[in-house]
Amino acid sequence: MVIVGIVFLAILSLFLVYGFLPSYLNKQKFFRKKKPEGNAIYLTFDDGPSEYTEKLLQLLNRYQIKATFFCVANFAKERKNVIEKMKQSGHVIALHSLKHKNSMLQGIIETKLDLEKSLQTMEALEVFVKYYRPPWGDANWYLLHELKKKKIPCILWNVMAEDWEADTTEEIIADKLLARVKKGDIICLHDGRGKKEAPQKTILALEKVIPIFLEKGFQFKTIDEYKI
C-alpha cells in the first residue's frame, strides 16, 4: 500500500512539473501581458477549418476584416480549398496542433511527433507556421521548449465567449462579446467543432457585433500586427 502511494505521488509530481505547472505559468505570463495601444482588436478562430469556415470567410470579406485562424492540421489537410481561400483573403493561418489533443496528456515523444507532423502537414499546404495556440491553452514543458526553439510564439487570448457550449445561442455569444471586448483584446472564437452547430451560432453572433464594433471605432487586425 505504501509503495502504491509513493508511485502515485511520483506520477502526480511528474504531471505537475511536466504538464500542469508549465501550462499554468505560460497562461499567467500571457494574460498579464500589456495590451497594445490603440483601438485594435484581434479576431482569432480555433478548431477549423470546417464546413462552416467558408461562410465565416464570406462574412469577414464583406467587412474587409482580416483574422487569424488557428487550424488543426489534419482538418486543414482535409479542406485544402478553404486554406487557399484564407490565403487569397489575406488572413493569417496559424497552428492549433495535429488532432486537437491536450498536450498535458501527451508524453515527450507524442508531443514531438504531434508538432513535427503538424508543421509538415501545414508546409505541404504552403503554410509556414509563425504562431501556435495549444488546444485548451494547455502546453506541457516540452511543447513550450520546442516552440521557443523554433521561434514560434504561443498565442493565447484575452476574451472568450464560450461559443462551443451546447446550450448557448447567437444572442448569448453576441452579448458576451459586446460586454467583454476591450481595445487590445485577442478574441478567441471557434469555426470548427463544438456542439449543436456551434460555429453557425458564432457566425450569426458576429453578423450582429461586427457593425457595432466598427461603430465604436475598433480596428480589426491580425496577430501579425500584435506586439508579441
XYZ file of C-alpha atoms in Angstrom:
228
model
C 0.000 0.000 0.000
C 2.892 2.317 0.854
C 4.564 1.537 -2.455
C 1.338 2.328 -4.332
C 1.132 5.641 -2.530
C 4.732 6.502 -3.368
C 4.201 5.624 -7.044
C 1.042 7.731 -7.132
C 2.813 10.732 -5.607
C 5.696 10.309 -8.058
C 3.319 10.268 -11.038
C 1.397 13.247 -9.667
C 4.630 15.201 -9.132
C 5.779 14.397 -12.659
C 2.461 15.587 -14.084
C 2.624 18.810 -12.096
C 6.197 19.591 -13.147
C 5.876 18.461 -16.774
C 2.296 19.422 -17.609
C 0.254 21.498 -15.216
C 2.825 23.950 -13.845
C 4.367 24.994 -17.212
C 0.889 25.389 -18.696
C -0.301 27.468 -15.742
C 2.760 29.732 -15.746
C 2.552 30.199 -19.522
C -1.086 31.289 -19.223
C -0.342 33.696 -16.392
C 2.542 35.223 -18.323
C 0.383 35.753 -21.404
C -2.721 37.006 -19.602
C -0.655 39.588 -17.722
C 0.992 40.840 -20.899
C 0.478 44.533 -21.525
C -2.016 45.117 -24.336
C -1.002 47.087 -27.427
C -2.064 50.711 -27.523
C -4.718 51.933 -29.948
C -8.181 50.699 -30.881
C -7.171 47.368 -32.397
C -8.895 44.097 -31.563
C -7.798 40.727 -32.869
C -10.290 38.147 -34.108
C -8.927 34.611 -33.877
C -10.620 31.309 -34.651
C -9.777 27.814 -33.416
C -10.614 24.218 -34.332
C -11.164 24.627 -38.080
C -11.349 24.596 -40.929
C -14.788 23.008 -41.049
C -17.924 23.079 -43.151
C -18.716 26.453 -41.555
C -15.459 28.222 -42.350
C -16.319 29.330 -45.880
C -19.423 31.123 -44.636
C -17.306 32.826 -41.980
C -14.805 33.900 -44.636
C -17.640 35.417 -46.661
C -18.740 37.447 -43.633
C -15.214 38.699 -42.942
C -14.715 39.574 -46.610
C -17.941 41.580 -46.610
C -16.456 43.874 -43.973
C -12.884 43.584 -45.312
C -11.747 42.164 -41.968
C -8.598 40.107 -41.617
C -8.465 37.459 -38.895
C -6.105 34.791 -37.591
C -7.100 31.139 -37.983
C -5.503 28.594 -35.648
C -6.085 25.490 -37.746
C -5.998 21.859 -36.724
C -3.503 20.428 -39.216
C -5.491 17.291 -40.058
C -8.618 19.383 -40.677
C -6.621 21.752 -42.887
C -5.387 18.796 -44.934
C -8.992 17.682 -45.490
C -10.088 21.171 -46.624
C -7.274 22.440 -48.797
C -9.666 24.640 -50.775
C -10.642 26.527 -47.611
C -6.985 27.103 -46.745
C -6.475 28.562 -50.223
C -9.417 30.913 -49.715
C -7.909 32.056 -46.410
C -4.660 32.838 -48.217
C -6.425 34.699 -51.026
C -8.306 36.842 -48.492
C -5.126 37.775 -46.625
C -5.883 36.034 -43.344
C -3.129 34.726 -41.083
C -3.052 30.930 -40.899
C -1.567 29.559 -37.691
C -1.444 26.152 -35.981
C -3.682 24.502 -33.386
C -1.988 21.082 -33.144
C -2.355 17.982 -35.311
C -5.569 16.408 -33.989
C -6.682 18.727 -31.159
C -5.323 16.667 -28.271
C -4.472 18.206 -24.907
C -0.683 18.305 -24.584
C -0.850 17.902 -20.794
C -1.909 14.319 -21.529
C 0.899 13.742 -24.041
C 4.381 12.478 -23.265
C 7.520 13.870 -24.859
C 7.527 11.502 -27.833
C 3.858 12.058 -28.659
C 4.262 15.820 -28.260
C 7.304 15.816 -30.540
C 5.528 13.775 -33.228
C 2.382 15.900 -32.976
C 4.299 19.148 -33.503
C 6.557 17.811 -36.257
C 3.692 16.213 -38.187
C 1.587 19.372 -37.769
C 4.295 21.587 -39.210
C 4.964 19.163 -42.074
C 1.247 18.986 -42.902
C 0.929 22.753 -42.986
C 4.112 23.158 -45.049
C 2.660 20.722 -47.599
C -0.202 23.227 -47.907
C 2.394 26.006 -48.330
C 1.564 27.419 -44.909
C 4.676 28.252 -42.930
C 3.565 28.474 -39.327
C 4.516 31.583 -37.358
C 2.126 31.197 -34.411
C 0.787 28.328 -32.305
C -2.173 28.007 -29.950
C -2.359 24.777 -27.954
C -5.777 23.125 -27.534
C -7.475 24.473 -24.385
C -4.428 26.711 -23.953
C -2.618 23.833 -22.241
C 1.048 23.305 -23.076
C 3.457 20.896 -21.452
C 7.104 21.719 -20.758
C 8.441 20.000 -23.877
C 5.980 21.737 -26.215
C 6.859 25.165 -24.834
C 10.551 24.317 -25.136
C 10.188 23.252 -28.766
C 8.104 26.270 -29.718
C 10.701 28.588 -28.200
C 13.484 26.763 -30.010
C 11.631 27.090 -33.309
C 10.810 30.758 -32.543
C 7.064 30.138 -32.830
C 5.183 32.290 -30.278
C 2.474 30.608 -28.212
C -0.602 32.821 -28.611
C -3.482 32.615 -26.152
C -6.347 35.113 -25.769
C -7.926 37.795 -23.596
C -11.600 37.167 -24.367
C -13.736 34.085 -24.899
C -17.485 33.825 -25.355
C -17.892 30.096 -24.639
C -19.243 29.733 -28.166
C -18.677 25.964 -28.155
C -21.293 25.257 -25.476
C -24.326 23.215 -26.482
C -26.861 25.435 -24.709
C -25.545 28.766 -25.968
C -27.227 30.897 -28.629
C -26.096 33.567 -31.054
C -27.701 36.161 -28.756
C -25.739 34.931 -25.731
C -22.479 34.895 -27.708
C -23.111 38.390 -29.060
C -23.964 39.761 -25.605
C -20.789 38.267 -24.123
C -18.637 39.764 -26.849
C -20.202 43.198 -26.518
C -19.779 43.119 -22.734
C -16.258 41.697 -22.616
C -14.259 43.004 -25.566
C -11.991 45.964 -24.910
C -9.334 47.552 -27.097
C -6.214 45.460 -27.423
C -8.058 42.176 -26.803
C -7.367 38.924 -28.602
C -10.769 37.304 -29.101
C -10.882 33.512 -29.240
C -13.838 32.057 -31.152
C -14.322 28.768 -32.995
C -15.033 27.942 -36.630
C -14.980 24.182 -36.038
C -16.017 21.507 -33.544
C -18.424 22.493 -30.750
C -21.898 21.116 -30.084
C -25.211 21.595 -31.913
C -23.779 23.537 -34.871
C -21.856 25.837 -32.542
C -19.824 27.559 -35.296
C -23.040 28.584 -37.060
C -24.131 30.389 -33.883
C -20.760 32.129 -33.753
C -21.172 33.411 -37.310
C -24.667 34.723 -36.570
C -23.340 36.465 -33.450
C -20.559 38.098 -35.461
C -23.064 39.361 -38.018
C -24.593 41.314 -35.151
C -21.489 42.532 -33.303
C -19.097 43.408 -36.137
C -21.070 46.527 -37.219
C -21.314 47.585 -33.572
C -17.577 47.167 -33.011
C -16.873 49.190 -36.147
C -19.219 51.944 -34.951
C -17.280 52.024 -31.681
C -14.092 52.677 -33.625
C -12.455 49.300 -33.163
C -9.968 48.247 -35.833
C -9.744 44.558 -36.656
C -6.166 43.341 -37.041
C -4.301 40.052 -37.252
C -1.763 38.585 -34.856
C 0.901 39.719 -37.335
C 0.140 43.231 -36.100
C 0.082 42.309 -32.399
C 3.104 43.244 -30.318
C 4.257 39.806 -29.145
